[in-house]
Short mmCIF file of C-alpha atoms and ligand atoms in Angstrom, two decimals:
data_model
loop_
_atom_site.label_atom_id
_atom_site.label_comp_id
_atom_site.label_asym_id
_atom_site.label_seq_id
_atom_site.Cartn_x
_atom_site.Cartn_y
_atom_site.Cartn_z
CA ASP A 1 0.00 0.00 0.00
CA ASN A 2 1.72 3.20 -1.13
CA ARG A 3 -1.09 5.62 -0.43
CA VAL A 4 0.03 8.64 1.58
CA SER A 5 -2.16 10.68 3.92
CA ILE A 6 -1.32 14.16 5.16
CA ALA A 7 -3.40 15.72 7.95
CA ILE A 8 -3.66 19.51 8.23
CA ASP A 9 -5.62 20.85 11.20
CA GLY A 10 -6.04 24.18 12.91
CA PRO A 11 -8.46 26.91 13.99
CA ALA A 12 -10.68 29.03 11.72
CA GLY A 13 -8.90 31.37 9.35
CA ALA A 14 -5.34 30.08 9.78
CA GLY A 15 -5.09 29.70 6.01
CA LYS A 16 -5.44 25.92 6.06
CA SER A 17 -7.62 25.65 2.96
CA THR A 18 -5.30 27.57 0.65
CA VAL A 19 -2.23 25.82 2.04
CA ALA A 20 -3.78 22.35 1.87
CA ARG A 21 -5.02 22.87 -1.68
CA LEU A 22 -1.59 24.04 -2.91
CA VAL A 23 0.26 21.25 -1.06
CA ALA A 24 -2.05 18.68 -2.68
CA GLU A 25 -1.49 20.27 -6.09
CA ARG A 26 2.31 20.18 -5.67
CA LEU A 27 2.31 16.55 -4.52
CA GLY A 28 -0.36 15.32 -6.92
CA TYR A 29 -2.62 14.19 -4.07
CA ILE A 30 -6.35 14.74 -3.63
CA TYR A 31 -7.33 17.70 -1.42
CA ILE A 32 -10.23 17.07 0.95
CA ASP A 33 -11.84 20.05 2.72
CA THR A 34 -13.72 18.47 5.63
CA GLY A 35 -15.00 21.85 6.87
CA ALA A 36 -16.95 22.10 3.60
CA MET A 37 -18.71 18.86 4.50
CA TYR A 38 -19.84 20.18 7.90
CA ARG A 39 -20.88 23.40 6.18
CA ALA A 40 -22.97 21.45 3.65
CA VAL A 41 -24.80 19.59 6.43
CA THR A 42 -25.40 22.94 8.16
CA LEU A 43 -26.79 24.50 4.98
CA GLN A 44 -29.18 21.58 4.53
CA ALA A 45 -30.29 21.84 8.17
CA LEU A 46 -30.94 25.59 7.77
CA MET A 47 -32.91 25.00 4.55
CA ASP A 48 -34.97 22.34 6.33
CA LYS A 49 -35.54 24.81 9.20
CA ILE A 50 -34.29 22.30 11.74
CA ASN A 51 -33.91 23.41 15.34
CA ILE A 52 -30.16 23.81 15.89
CA ASN A 53 -30.45 22.05 19.26
CA ASP A 54 -32.29 19.00 17.91
CA GLU A 55 -29.45 16.47 17.80
CA THR A 56 -31.63 13.65 16.47
CA ALA A 57 -32.89 15.74 13.54
CA LEU A 58 -29.39 17.05 12.77
CA THR A 59 -28.00 13.51 12.78
CA ARG A 60 -30.74 12.46 10.39
CA VAL A 61 -29.79 15.28 8.01
CA ALA A 62 -26.13 14.19 8.12
CA VAL A 63 -27.02 10.58 7.39
CA ASP A 64 -29.52 11.33 4.60
CA VAL A 65 -27.66 14.08 2.81
CA ASP A 66 -25.65 13.36 -0.32
CA ILE A 67 -22.39 15.32 -0.24
CA ALA A 68 -19.83 15.22 -3.04
CA LEU A 69 -16.54 17.08 -3.40
CA ARG A 70 -15.39 17.49 -6.99
CA VAL A 71 -12.35 19.26 -8.36
CA ASN A 72 -13.06 21.56 -11.30
CA GLU A 73 -10.75 22.35 -14.22
CA LYS A 74 -9.10 25.20 -12.24
CA GLY A 75 -8.18 22.76 -9.50
CA HIS A 76 -10.76 24.24 -7.11
CA THR A 77 -13.01 22.00 -5.07
CA ARG A 78 -16.73 22.40 -5.73
CA VAL A 79 -19.16 21.14 -3.14
CA TYR A 80 -22.39 19.43 -4.17
CA LEU A 81 -25.38 18.91 -1.96
CA ASN A 82 -27.84 16.43 -3.45
CA SER A 83 -26.24 17.13 -6.86
CA LEU A 84 -26.54 20.95 -6.56
CA ASP A 85 -23.40 23.10 -6.50
CA VAL A 86 -23.50 24.91 -3.13
CA SER A 87 -19.84 26.02 -3.04
CA LYS A 88 -20.83 29.66 -2.59
CA GLU A 89 -23.78 29.14 -0.23
CA ILE A 90 -21.77 27.14 2.32
CA ARG A 91 -19.47 30.15 2.90
CA SER A 92 -22.28 32.51 3.90
CA PRO A 93 -22.07 34.23 7.30
CA GLU A 94 -25.26 32.43 8.31
CA VAL A 95 -23.72 29.00 7.74
CA SER A 96 -20.51 30.15 9.48
CA ARG A 97 -22.52 31.22 12.51
CA HIS A 98 -24.26 27.85 12.87
CA VAL A 99 -21.68 25.31 11.68
CA SER A 100 -19.91 24.79 15.02
CA LEU A 101 -23.24 23.99 16.69
CA VAL A 102 -24.04 21.38 14.05
CA SER A 103 -20.56 19.86 14.05
CA ARG A 104 -20.51 19.28 17.78
CA VAL A 105 -23.33 16.72 17.45
CA PRO A 106 -21.84 13.21 17.88
CA GLY A 107 -24.08 11.60 15.24
CA VAL A 108 -23.13 14.24 12.67
CA ARG A 109 -19.42 13.70 13.37
CA LYS A 110 -19.76 9.94 13.19
CA ARG A 111 -21.24 10.11 9.70
CA MET A 112 -18.75 12.71 8.38
CA THR A 113 -15.78 10.79 9.85
CA GLN A 114 -16.99 7.63 8.11
CA LEU A 115 -17.22 9.43 4.73
CA GLN A 116 -13.80 11.03 5.23
CA ARG A 117 -12.13 7.70 6.02
CA GLU A 118 -13.69 6.17 2.91
CA MET A 119 -12.20 8.99 0.81
CA ALA A 120 -8.74 8.57 2.34
CA ALA A 121 -8.82 4.82 1.71
CA ARG A 122 -9.08 5.35 -2.04
CA CYS A 123 -6.09 7.61 -2.83
CA SER A 124 -3.28 9.75 -1.47
CA VAL A 125 -4.84 12.73 0.28
CA VAL A 126 -4.20 16.03 1.93
CA MET A 127 -7.09 16.20 4.37
CA GLU A 128 -7.81 19.46 6.12
CA GLY A 129 -9.99 20.13 9.18
CA ARG A 130 -10.03 20.22 12.98
CA ASP A 131 -9.75 16.57 14.04
CA ILE A 132 -7.98 14.83 11.15
CA GLY A 133 -4.72 14.06 12.96
CA THR A 134 -6.38 13.31 16.29
CA HIS A 135 -9.43 11.39 15.19
CA VAL A 136 -10.25 10.85 11.51
CA LEU A 137 -6.80 9.61 10.42
CA PRO A 138 -4.82 8.96 13.62
CA ASP A 139 -2.34 6.96 11.53
CA ALA A 140 -1.81 9.73 8.95
CA ASP A 141 1.73 9.65 7.54
CA MET A 142 2.34 13.28 8.45
CA LYS A 143 0.43 15.75 10.59
CA PHE A 144 0.55 19.53 10.67
CA PHE A 145 -1.28 21.99 12.90
CA LEU A 146 -1.52 25.53 11.51
CA THR A 147 -2.13 28.43 13.85
CA ALA A 148 -2.00 32.23 13.74
CA SER A 149 -3.05 35.03 16.06
CA VAL A 150 -6.78 35.79 16.20
CA GLU A 151 -6.17 39.26 14.70
CA GLU A 152 -4.22 37.86 11.78
CA ARG A 153 -6.85 35.20 11.13
CA ALA A 154 -9.64 37.78 11.30
CA ARG A 155 -7.74 40.05 8.92
CA ARG A 156 -7.52 37.23 6.35
CA ARG A 157 -11.17 36.24 6.77
CA HIS A 158 -12.19 39.88 6.41
CA ALA A 159 -10.32 40.23 3.11
CA GLU A 160 -11.70 36.91 1.87
CA LEU A 161 -15.32 37.79 2.73
CA GLN A 162 -15.03 41.25 1.20
CA GLU A 163 -13.81 39.64 -1.99
CA ARG A 164 -16.94 37.50 -1.96
CA GLY A 165 -19.15 40.55 -1.51
CA TYR A 166 -20.06 40.21 2.17
CA THR A 167 -19.88 43.33 4.34
CA LEU A 168 -19.13 42.08 7.83
CA SER A 169 -17.12 44.38 10.09
CA PHE A 170 -13.71 43.36 11.40
CA ALA A 171 -15.13 43.21 14.93
CA GLU A 172 -17.91 40.86 13.83
CA ILE A 173 -15.39 38.53 12.25
CA VAL A 174 -13.15 38.53 15.35
CA GLU A 175 -16.25 37.63 17.36
CA ASP A 176 -17.27 34.83 14.96
CA ILE A 177 -13.77 33.33 14.94
CA LYS A 178 -13.42 33.44 18.72
CA GLN A 179 -16.83 31.88 19.20
CA ARG A 180 -16.19 29.10 16.70
CA ASP A 181 -12.74 28.29 18.15
CA ASN A 182 -14.31 28.18 21.57
CA ILE A 183 -17.11 25.77 20.60
CA ASP A 184 -14.76 23.66 18.42
CA ALA A 185 -12.12 23.35 21.16
CA SER A 186 -14.51 22.59 24.00
CA ARG A 187 -16.89 20.05 22.43
CA ALA A 188 -16.98 16.52 23.88
CA VAL A 189 -16.30 14.58 20.67
CA ALA A 190 -13.06 15.15 18.71
CA PRO A 191 -12.35 18.73 19.86
CA LEU A 192 -9.96 21.04 18.04
CA LYS A 193 -6.44 20.38 19.34
CA PRO A 194 -3.06 19.42 17.89
CA ALA A 195 -2.27 15.70 17.73
CA PRO A 196 0.71 14.85 19.95
CA ASP A 197 2.72 13.92 16.86
CA ALA A 198 1.72 16.98 14.77
CA GLU A 199 4.21 19.63 13.74
CA ILE A 200 2.84 23.00 14.83
CA ILE A 201 3.34 25.82 12.35
CA ASP A 202 2.63 29.40 13.41
CA CYS A 203 1.59 31.14 10.19
CA SER A 204 1.17 34.64 11.65
CA ILE A 205 4.26 36.01 9.95
CA MET A 206 4.66 33.48 7.15
CA THR A 207 3.40 33.81 3.59
CA VAL A 208 1.23 31.08 2.09
CA GLU A 209 4.14 30.14 -0.15
CA GLN A 210 6.50 29.73 2.80
CA VAL A 211 4.06 27.46 4.63
CA VAL A 212 3.43 25.38 1.49
CA ASN A 213 7.17 25.04 0.85
CA LEU A 214 7.80 23.97 4.43
CA ILE A 215 5.17 21.22 4.29
CA VAL A 216 6.15 20.00 0.81
CA THR A 217 9.80 19.83 1.90
CA ARG A 218 8.88 17.77 4.96
CA VAL A 219 6.74 15.38 2.93
CA SER A 220 9.23 15.07 0.07
CA GLY A 221 11.89 14.19 2.59
CA ARG A 222 9.90 11.12 3.55
CA PHE A 223 8.12 9.93 0.42
O1 C5P B 301 -12.69 24.84 7.96
P1 C5P B 301 -13.98 25.62 8.11
O2 C5P B 301 -13.77 26.93 8.82
O3 C5P B 301 -14.73 25.75 6.85
O4 C5P B 301 -14.85 24.70 9.07
C1 C5P B 301 -16.13 25.07 9.47
C2 C5P B 301 -16.52 24.41 10.78
O5 C5P B 301 -16.70 23.00 10.58
C3 C5P B 301 -15.52 24.51 11.92
O6 C5P B 301 -15.64 25.72 12.64
C4 C5P B 301 -15.90 23.30 12.78
O7 C5P B 301 -17.00 23.61 13.60
C5 C5P B 301 -16.36 22.29 11.76
N1 C5P B 301 -15.34 21.30 11.45
C6 C5P B 301 -15.17 20.25 12.32
N2 C5P B 301 -14.29 19.24 12.03
C7 C5P B 301 -13.56 19.28 10.91
C8 C5P B 301 -13.69 20.36 10.00
C9 C5P B 301 -14.58 21.36 10.32
O8 C5P B 301 -15.82 20.19 13.35
N3 C5P B 301 -12.72 18.26 10.64
#
């Protein structure tokens, strides 16, 4: 078996998605954005007007929903919910505000973890999320944990959201990030934390290119 799995975890806005996508591109592996999967479940739950505290109903949504990640010709992942492209909708502030509440539900996590393990069993992957190194792929070949200061992460999110046409204030984004980190790190099942064998990379003063180069160098040294 010569499949390789790379786990990239970290808090909201640390630049994980961009880094993971570029690392996968450089190595020729498949990039899997697990946050997009939790966001897709959240979007479905919001569309179905499900009570955000109803764990049974949220679990049912996660089990019934059909989520697919497909890479388009530009190398970007598109997210499909029951065959509809929802790549834009899952990034809305409303989904961002609710996603941590949906992803703390054990039944939701169980289903997503199962799907993620199935994906990793098929090919070499760069899988990005919160609990990949600790929980989804504890035997991943290499693990990285990307962090950055809250201000730096909020600054990046702010720029990213503005580009997408959303007009949230900087203060609102700081609040959203802090709240999500808090819920993600304190939940009972698979909380956000570095795996003991993960390399921690503080991205506050590094460029995306520097982080990508660092990870690719580490991986190339081993495979
Ligand atoms: O990575 P992104 O910010 O899109 O993730 C959205 C949310 O999905 C996170 O705040 C977290 O609540 C949840 N998530 C998770 N486990 C993962 C990936 C994401 O709980 N592996």
